[in-house]
Coordinates of C-alpha atoms and ligand atoms in Angstrom, one line a residue:
M43 CA 0.0 0.0 0.0
R44 CA 2.7 2.4 1.1
K45 CA 4.8 1.5 -1.9
A46 CA 1.8 2.0 -4.2
L47 CA 1.2 5.5 -2.7
L48 CA 4.8 6.5 -3.2
G49 CA 4.6 5.3 -6.8
L50 CA 1.5 7.4 -7.3
L51 CA 3.1 10.5 -5.8
G52 CA 6.1 9.9 -8.0
L53 CA 3.8 9.8 -11.0
L54 CA 2.0 13.0 -10.0
A55 CA 5.3 14.8 -9.5
C56 CA 6.4 13.8 -13.0
A57 CA 3.1 14.6 -14.8
P58 CA 3.5 18.4 -15.0
M59 CA 7.0 18.1 -16.4
A60 CA 5.7 15.7 -19.1
T61 CA 2.9 18.0 -20.2
L62 CA 5.2 21.0 -20.2
A63 CA 7.9 19.3 -22.3
Q64 CA 7.6 21.9 -25.1
P65 CA 10.8 23.0 -26.7
Y66 CA 12.5 26.1 -25.3
D67 CA 12.7 29.2 -27.4
V68 CA 16.5 29.0 -27.5
V69 CA 18.9 26.4 -26.1
F70 CA 22.6 27.0 -25.6
V71 CA 24.0 23.5 -26.0
G72 CA 26.9 22.1 -23.9
G73 CA 28.6 25.4 -22.9
R74 CA 30.8 26.0 -19.9
V75 CA 28.2 27.6 -17.7
I76 CA 29.6 29.9 -15.0
D77 CA 27.5 31.4 -12.3
P78 CA 29.5 33.2 -9.6
E79 CA 26.6 33.3 -7.0
T80 CA 26.4 29.5 -6.9
N81 CA 30.0 28.9 -7.9
L82 CA 28.8 26.8 -10.7
D83 CA 31.5 26.1 -13.4
A84 CA 30.4 23.1 -15.4
T85 CA 29.1 21.9 -18.7
R86 CA 25.4 22.6 -18.9
H87 CA 22.5 23.2 -21.3
V88 CA 20.7 26.4 -20.9
G89 CA 17.1 26.8 -22.0
V90 CA 15.5 30.2 -22.6
T91 CA 11.8 30.9 -22.9
G92 CA 9.8 34.1 -22.8
G93 CA 12.8 36.3 -22.0
R94 CA 13.8 34.3 -19.0
I95 CA 16.3 31.5 -18.3
A96 CA 14.0 28.6 -17.9
A97 CA 16.4 25.7 -17.3
V98 CA 20.1 25.1 -16.6
S99 CA 20.4 21.4 -17.1
E100 CA 22.9 18.5 -17.1
T101 CA 20.7 16.6 -19.6
P102 CA 20.0 17.8 -23.2
L103 CA 17.1 20.2 -23.8
E104 CA 15.0 20.7 -26.9
G105 CA 15.0 24.1 -28.4
R106 CA 13.3 25.8 -31.4
T107 CA 16.7 27.4 -31.9
T108 CA 19.9 25.8 -30.7
V109 CA 23.2 27.4 -30.3
D110 CA 26.3 25.2 -30.1
A111 CA 28.1 26.6 -27.0
R112 CA 30.7 23.8 -26.7
G113 CA 34.1 25.2 -25.8
L114 CA 32.5 28.6 -24.9
V115 CA 31.6 30.2 -21.6
V116 CA 27.9 30.9 -21.0
T117 CA 27.3 33.4 -18.3
A118 CA 25.2 36.3 -17.2
G119 CA 25.6 39.4 -19.3
F120 CA 27.8 42.1 -17.9
I121 CA 26.3 45.1 -16.0
D122 CA 28.2 48.3 -16.5
L123 CA 27.4 50.7 -13.7
H124 CA 29.3 53.5 -15.2
S125 CA 28.4 54.1 -18.9
H126 CA 28.1 57.7 -20.0
G127 CA 27.5 56.7 -23.6
Q128 CA 23.7 56.2 -23.7
D129 CA 22.9 56.2 -27.4
P130 CA 22.8 53.6 -30.2
E131 CA 26.4 54.1 -31.2
N132 CA 27.6 53.4 -27.6
Y133 CA 25.1 50.6 -27.0
A134 CA 26.5 48.7 -30.0
F135 CA 30.0 48.8 -28.6
K136 CA 28.6 47.8 -25.2
A137 CA 26.8 44.8 -26.7
R138 CA 29.9 43.7 -28.6
D139 CA 31.8 43.9 -25.3
G140 CA 29.3 41.5 -23.6
V141 CA 27.4 44.2 -21.7
T142 CA 23.6 43.6 -21.5
T143 CA 22.9 46.5 -19.0
A144 CA 24.6 49.9 -19.3
L145 CA 23.8 52.4 -16.6
E146 CA 24.7 56.1 -16.1
M147 CA 25.1 56.2 -12.4
E148 CA 27.9 58.8 -11.8
V149 CA 26.9 62.0 -13.5
G150 CA 23.3 60.7 -13.7
V151 CA 20.5 62.5 -15.5
S152 CA 17.9 65.1 -14.9
P153 CA 15.0 65.2 -15.6
V154 CA 14.8 61.4 -15.2
A155 CA 11.4 60.5 -16.7
A156 CA 12.2 62.2 -20.0
W157 CA 15.5 60.4 -20.2
Y158 CA 13.9 57.0 -19.8
A159 CA 11.1 57.9 -22.2
A160 CA 13.6 58.8 -24.9
R161 CA 15.0 55.2 -24.9
E162 CA 11.8 53.2 -24.5
G163 CA 11.6 50.5 -27.1
A164 CA 14.7 51.8 -28.9
A165 CA 17.7 50.3 -27.1
I166 CA 19.5 47.0 -27.7
V167 CA 20.8 46.8 -24.1
N168 CA 19.1 47.5 -20.8
Y169 CA 19.6 51.1 -19.6
G170 CA 19.1 53.2 -16.6
A171 CA 20.4 56.1 -14.7
A172 CA 20.8 57.8 -11.3
S173 CA 19.1 61.1 -10.5
G174 CA 22.1 63.4 -11.0
H175 CA 23.3 66.2 -8.8
I176 CA 25.5 67.6 -11.5
P177 CA 22.7 68.1 -14.2
A178 CA 20.3 69.3 -11.6
R179 CA 22.7 71.9 -10.3
M180 CA 23.6 72.9 -13.9
A181 CA 19.9 73.5 -14.7
V182 CA 19.2 75.5 -11.6
M183 CA 22.4 77.6 -11.9
R184 CA 22.1 77.9 -15.7
D185 CA 25.5 76.5 -16.5
S186 CA 26.5 76.6 -20.2
G187 CA 28.2 73.1 -20.2
V188 CA 26.9 70.0 -21.9
L189 CA 27.7 66.9 -19.8
L190 CA 29.8 68.6 -17.2
P191 CA 29.7 72.1 -15.7
R192 CA 31.9 74.7 -17.4
D193 CA 31.0 77.9 -15.6
T194 CA 28.3 78.8 -13.0
A195 CA 27.7 75.3 -11.5
A196 CA 31.4 74.8 -11.1
E197 CA 32.4 78.3 -10.0
L198 CA 29.6 79.7 -7.8
V199 CA 28.5 78.8 -4.3
A200 CA 24.8 78.0 -4.6
T201 CA 22.3 80.3 -2.8
A202 CA 20.0 78.8 -0.2
E203 CA 17.2 78.9 -2.8
E204 CA 19.4 77.3 -5.6
R205 CA 20.4 74.5 -3.2
A206 CA 16.7 73.9 -2.3
Q207 CA 15.8 73.8 -6.0
T208 CA 18.7 71.5 -6.9
I209 CA 17.8 69.0 -4.2
E210 CA 14.2 69.1 -5.2
L211 CA 15.1 68.2 -8.8
V212 CA 17.2 65.3 -7.5
R213 CA 14.3 64.2 -5.3
Q214 CA 11.9 64.4 -8.2
G215 CA 14.3 62.2 -10.3
L216 CA 14.2 59.5 -7.6
A217 CA 10.4 59.6 -7.6
E218 CA 10.6 59.1 -11.4
G219 CA 12.6 55.9 -11.0
G220 CA 16.2 57.0 -10.7
L221 CA 18.4 54.2 -9.5
G222 CA 20.4 56.2 -7.0
V223 CA 21.9 59.7 -6.5
G224 CA 24.8 60.6 -8.8
L225 CA 27.5 62.9 -7.5
G226 CA 30.6 64.3 -9.2
I227 CA 31.9 66.7 -6.5
A228 CA 35.2 67.4 -8.5
Y229 CA 33.0 69.0 -11.2
T230 CA 31.0 71.1 -8.7
P231 CA 33.9 72.0 -6.3
T232 CA 31.8 75.0 -5.0
A233 CA 29.2 72.6 -3.6
S234 CA 29.8 72.9 0.1
R235 CA 30.2 70.0 2.5
E236 CA 26.7 70.7 3.7
E237 CA 25.2 70.6 0.2
I238 CA 26.8 67.2 -0.3
L239 CA 25.6 66.0 3.2
D240 CA 22.1 67.0 2.3
L241 CA 22.2 64.7 -0.8
F242 CA 23.4 61.8 1.3
E243 CA 20.5 62.4 3.7
L244 CA 18.1 62.3 0.7
A245 CA 19.6 59.1 -0.5
A246 CA 19.3 57.5 3.0
Q247 CA 15.7 58.6 3.2
R248 CA 14.9 57.1 -0.2
R249 CA 17.0 54.0 0.5
V250 CA 19.1 54.4 -2.7
P251 CA 22.9 54.4 -3.0
I252 CA 25.0 57.5 -3.7
Y253 CA 27.3 56.9 -6.7
A254 CA 30.2 59.4 -6.2
H255 CA 33.1 60.9 -8.0
M256 CA 34.9 62.3 -5.0
R257 CA 36.0 65.9 -4.5
S258 CA 39.7 65.7 -5.3
N259 CA 42.1 63.1 -6.6
G260 CA 45.8 62.4 -6.2
P261 CA 48.3 62.8 -3.3
V262 CA 48.3 66.6 -2.9
V263 CA 46.4 67.5 0.3
P264 CA 43.4 67.9 0.1
G265 CA 43.4 65.0 -2.2
A266 CA 42.0 61.5 -2.6
I267 CA 42.3 60.4 1.0
D268 CA 40.6 63.6 2.3
S269 CA 37.9 63.2 -0.3
L270 CA 37.1 59.6 0.6
Q271 CA 37.0 60.6 4.2
E272 CA 34.2 63.1 3.4
L273 CA 32.2 60.4 1.6
L274 CA 32.7 57.8 4.3
A275 CA 31.8 60.3 7.0
D276 CA 28.6 61.4 5.2
S277 CA 27.7 57.7 4.7
L278 CA 28.2 57.0 8.3
A279 CA 26.4 60.1 9.4
T280 CA 23.3 59.4 7.3
G281 CA 23.2 55.7 6.7
A282 CA 23.3 56.1 3.0
S283 CA 24.9 53.3 0.9
L284 CA 28.0 54.5 -1.0
H285 CA 29.5 53.5 -4.3
V286 CA 32.9 55.2 -5.1
V287 CA 33.5 55.4 -8.8
H288 CA 36.8 54.8 -10.7
I289 CA 39.0 54.3 -7.6
T290 CA 42.2 54.2 -9.6
S291 CA 42.0 57.6 -11.3
M292 CA 41.1 59.1 -7.9
G293 CA 43.7 57.3 -5.8
L294 CA 46.6 57.0 -8.3
R295 CA 49.5 55.7 -6.2
D296 CA 47.4 56.0 -3.1
T297 CA 44.8 53.6 -4.4
P298 CA 45.9 50.9 -1.9
V299 CA 45.2 53.3 0.9
L300 CA 41.7 54.1 -0.4
L301 CA 41.0 50.4 -0.8
R302 CA 42.2 49.9 2.8
M303 CA 39.8 52.6 4.0
I304 CA 36.9 51.1 2.1
D305 CA 37.7 47.6 3.4
G306 CA 37.8 49.0 6.9
A307 CA 34.5 50.9 6.5
R308 CA 32.9 47.7 5.3
R309 CA 34.2 45.7 8.3
Q310 CA 32.7 48.4 10.5
G311 CA 29.3 47.7 8.9
L312 CA 29.1 50.5 6.3
D313 CA 27.6 49.6 2.9
V314 CA 30.5 50.8 0.7
T315 CA 31.6 49.5 -2.7
T316 CA 33.9 50.6 -5.5
E317 CA 34.8 50.1 -9.2
A318 CA 37.6 50.5 -11.6
Y319 CA 38.3 50.3 -15.4
P320 CA 41.2 48.3 -16.7
Y321 CA 43.2 51.1 -18.2
T322 CA 46.1 53.4 -17.3
A323 CA 44.4 56.6 -18.4
A324 CA 41.3 58.6 -17.4
Q325 CA 39.3 61.0 -19.6
T326 CA 37.3 64.1 -18.9
D327 CA 36.4 67.5 -20.3
L328 CA 39.3 69.9 -20.5
S329 CA 37.1 72.9 -19.7
S330 CA 35.9 71.3 -16.4
A331 CA 37.1 72.1 -12.9
F332 CA 39.2 69.0 -13.0
F333 CA 41.8 71.1 -14.7
D334 CA 41.7 74.1 -12.3
T335 CA 45.2 75.3 -11.1
G336 CA 47.3 72.5 -9.7
W337 CA 46.1 69.7 -11.9
Q338 CA 49.7 68.7 -12.8
A339 CA 50.6 68.1 -9.2
R340 CA 47.3 66.4 -8.4
N341 CA 47.7 64.0 -11.2
G342 CA 51.5 63.6 -11.3
I343 CA 51.7 64.5 -15.0
D344 CA 52.4 67.5 -17.3
Y345 CA 50.9 68.8 -20.5
G346 CA 52.4 65.8 -22.5
G347 CA 50.4 63.4 -20.3
L348 CA 47.2 64.8 -21.9
Q349 CA 45.9 63.5 -25.3
W350 CA 43.3 65.6 -27.2
V351 CA 40.5 63.1 -28.1
A352 CA 39.5 64.7 -31.3
T353 CA 42.9 64.4 -33.0
G354 CA 44.9 62.1 -30.7
E355 CA 47.6 64.7 -30.3
R356 CA 49.5 65.2 -27.0
L357 CA 49.1 68.7 -25.5
T358 CA 51.5 71.5 -24.9
A359 CA 51.1 74.7 -22.7
D360 CA 49.8 76.5 -25.8
T361 CA 47.3 73.9 -27.0
F362 CA 46.2 73.3 -23.4
A363 CA 45.1 76.9 -23.1
R364 CA 43.4 77.0 -26.5
Y365 CA 41.5 73.7 -26.1
R366 CA 40.5 74.5 -22.5
E367 CA 38.8 77.6 -23.7
Q368 CA 37.1 75.7 -26.5
G369 CA 36.1 72.7 -24.3
G370 CA 36.3 69.0 -25.3
F371 CA 37.6 65.7 -24.1
V372 CA 41.2 64.7 -23.2
V373 CA 42.6 61.4 -22.2
I374 CA 44.7 61.7 -19.0
H375 CA 47.6 59.3 -18.9
S376 CA 47.9 59.3 -15.1
I377 CA 47.3 55.8 -13.7
P378 CA 50.3 53.6 -13.1
E379 CA 50.0 50.1 -14.6
E380 CA 50.5 48.4 -11.3
V381 CA 47.7 50.4 -9.8
A382 CA 45.3 49.4 -12.7
R383 CA 46.4 45.8 -12.2
L384 CA 45.9 45.7 -8.5
A385 CA 42.4 47.2 -8.7
V386 CA 41.4 44.7 -11.5
A387 CA 42.8 41.9 -9.4
D388 CA 41.1 43.0 -6.1
P389 CA 38.0 40.8 -5.6
T390 CA 36.1 43.7 -3.9
V391 CA 36.5 46.1 -6.8
M392 CA 33.8 45.9 -9.5
I393 CA 34.5 46.5 -13.2
A394 CA 32.9 49.5 -14.8
S395 CA 33.9 51.3 -18.0
D396 CA 33.2 55.1 -17.4
G397 CA 33.1 55.2 -21.2
F398 CA 31.5 57.0 -24.0
L399 CA 32.2 57.5 -27.7
E400 CA 31.1 60.3 -29.9
N401 CA 31.4 59.7 -33.6
G402 CA 34.0 57.0 -33.0
R403 CA 36.2 59.2 -30.8
G404 CA 36.8 58.7 -27.1
H405 CA 38.5 56.4 -24.7
P406 CA 39.0 52.7 -25.5
R407 CA 37.4 51.8 -22.2
S408 CA 34.1 52.6 -23.9
A409 CA 34.4 49.6 -26.3
G410 CA 36.9 47.3 -24.6
T411 CA 36.6 47.2 -20.8
F412 CA 35.1 43.8 -20.3
A413 CA 36.9 41.9 -23.0
R414 CA 40.2 43.5 -21.8
V415 CA 39.7 42.1 -18.2
L416 CA 38.9 38.6 -19.6
G417 CA 41.6 38.5 -22.2
H418 CA 44.4 40.6 -20.9
Y419 CA 44.1 40.4 -17.1
V420 CA 42.5 36.9 -16.7
R421 CA 44.0 34.9 -19.6
E422 CA 47.3 36.7 -20.4
Q423 CA 48.4 38.2 -17.0
K424 CA 46.6 35.7 -14.8
V425 CA 46.0 38.3 -12.1
L426 CA 42.6 37.0 -11.2
T427 CA 40.4 33.9 -11.9
L428 CA 37.7 33.8 -14.5
M429 CA 35.1 33.2 -11.8
D430 CA 36.3 36.3 -9.8
A431 CA 36.3 38.4 -13.0
L432 CA 32.7 37.4 -13.9
R433 CA 31.6 38.1 -10.3
K434 CA 33.0 41.6 -10.5
M435 CA 31.2 42.2 -13.9
S436 CA 27.8 40.8 -13.3
L437 CA 26.9 39.6 -9.8
M438 CA 28.4 42.4 -7.8
P439 CA 26.8 45.2 -9.9
A440 CA 23.5 43.5 -9.6
Q441 CA 23.9 43.2 -5.9
R442 CA 24.8 46.9 -5.7
L443 CA 21.6 47.7 -7.6
G444 CA 19.5 45.4 -5.5
V445 CA 18.4 43.6 -8.6
Q446 CA 17.7 39.8 -8.1
S447 CA 16.8 38.9 -11.6
K448 CA 20.1 40.0 -13.3
G449 CA 23.8 39.1 -12.8
R450 CA 22.9 35.4 -12.4
L451 CA 23.0 32.5 -14.8
Q452 CA 20.2 30.7 -13.1
A453 CA 16.7 29.4 -13.9
G454 CA 14.3 32.2 -13.3
A455 CA 16.7 35.0 -14.1
D456 CA 16.3 37.4 -17.0
A457 CA 17.8 36.0 -20.2
D458 CA 20.6 38.5 -20.3
I459 CA 23.4 36.1 -21.5
V460 CA 26.9 36.5 -22.9
V461 CA 28.7 33.6 -24.7
F462 CA 32.4 34.1 -25.2
D463 CA 35.5 32.1 -26.1
P464 CA 37.9 32.2 -23.1
E465 CA 40.8 31.5 -25.4
R466 CA 40.1 34.3 -27.8
V467 CA 38.2 37.1 -26.1
I468 CA 40.2 40.3 -26.2
D469 CA 39.7 44.1 -26.6
R470 CA 40.7 45.8 -29.8
A471 CA 40.1 49.4 -28.9
T472 CA 43.1 51.6 -28.5
F473 CA 43.8 55.2 -27.5
E474 CA 44.5 55.9 -31.2
D475 CA 41.6 54.0 -32.5
P476 CA 39.0 53.6 -29.7
A477 CA 36.0 52.6 -31.8
Q478 CA 37.0 48.9 -32.2
Y479 CA 34.7 46.1 -31.3
S480 CA 36.0 43.5 -28.9
V481 CA 36.4 40.0 -30.3
G482 CA 35.8 36.5 -29.1
I483 CA 32.2 37.2 -27.9
P484 CA 30.0 35.4 -30.5
H485 CA 26.6 35.7 -28.8
V486 CA 24.9 38.3 -26.6
M487 CA 21.3 38.0 -25.6
V488 CA 19.2 40.7 -23.9
N489 CA 15.8 39.7 -22.4
G490 CA 15.8 36.5 -24.5
T491 CA 16.5 38.3 -27.8
F492 CA 19.9 38.0 -29.6
V493 CA 21.5 41.4 -30.0
V494 CA 24.8 39.8 -31.2
K495 CA 24.7 36.4 -33.0
D496 CA 27.7 34.6 -34.5
G497 CA 29.7 37.8 -33.8
E498 CA 27.4 40.1 -35.7
L499 CA 25.1 42.8 -34.3
Q500 CA 21.5 42.0 -35.1
A501 CA 19.5 44.6 -37.1
G502 CA 16.0 45.6 -36.2
V503 CA 16.0 44.5 -32.6
A504 CA 15.6 46.6 -29.4
P505 CA 15.0 44.3 -26.5
G506 CA 16.6 46.6 -23.9
R507 CA 14.4 47.7 -21.0
G508 CA 14.7 50.6 -18.7
L509 CA 15.8 49.6 -15.2
R510 CA 13.9 51.8 -12.7
R511 CA 13.9 51.8 -9.0
Ligands
LIG1464 ZN1 34.1 60.5 -13.0

């Protein structure tokens, strides 16, 4: 009797599976499936249906479309927390670099709702942004800059009324779905300590992280250490979570000290994270406050360490003055290779590009960040394991965002999937020729739709969705 009952239960348990044995939309066959959250690194078949990962299986699955993934890594698509390039040109380079979600969390945007609306149904990767202090302050103070302040918002102390209006815009942006508060204090150096503290308070109230480019960089006091102290103190005083952007271009040779401070803060219970890009140069607008008097000492370089993006030429005192007046982007060759390497190797530092291209000009990080970590730093230099690298590119950013459905190669997760060849993946973008697609990444899927298939961008698809809070 008991045996018969067990048999019946077994039959009942099997029945739903039998009736649901329809083919999956897509099956990735026999790939090396890596999922950092569960530490899975094994040969599996991955079934995708309805935009979700429906099965990760040891036994073969039937699919309407099958992709031979033997010899290739199948893992969660990369999440770039720091992607200024938010247009079709940039999304194409992101997708070819394995990125399935590209977010503008540092400068952020304002107004937020209009920004999301402009991308609805038109993006090949998922997109999203923080509610930005910089654009809000620029709007209120009528700054003439485009992405970054170039006059009033950088040079003037805000009146009480301007401060109130600015924080109201940031608050509004959060109500419209902004994923956090974006801060770039170096670009608004006249923003007082209290103005910044108010933003931390707002972030704490709304339970969103602050994504911050700190007040100063480099070793000259007040520099990177002082600036990180401001951020950590504000985080402690308000309870706001904190993500410190591009730690290497801030810390330069003091980067290990900054990492020690962040590590210590985490051990004391603060929610603090950080990120880096795998390059030895930064990039910003020459007309911004970053190049106010003293930039050479702050960055440990001279005019020749600057490279004008439009032409690739190295600057002199003369061209520096002329181009600063005009405004435009420069590459800043300021980050020692050993500093870039140690940040990439550090298991607590996420990978984020900080990139954007305009008409094919810009910093190679825009196109090559993720493939460069996998090809150069994992395979060639062996400074970190593949599992750790993938954790820093997908799972940790998803955790920072508080998004459960991304950053995981697991049944139930969104079908944001990258398939790459661990023996071939590499960046091709250079400082001279930055608009070069990465190679060795044959397939990229966003919400169940291929945006890259057999190494080619797919025309006429726009499966990217806006990530809102
Ligand atoms: Zn920045």
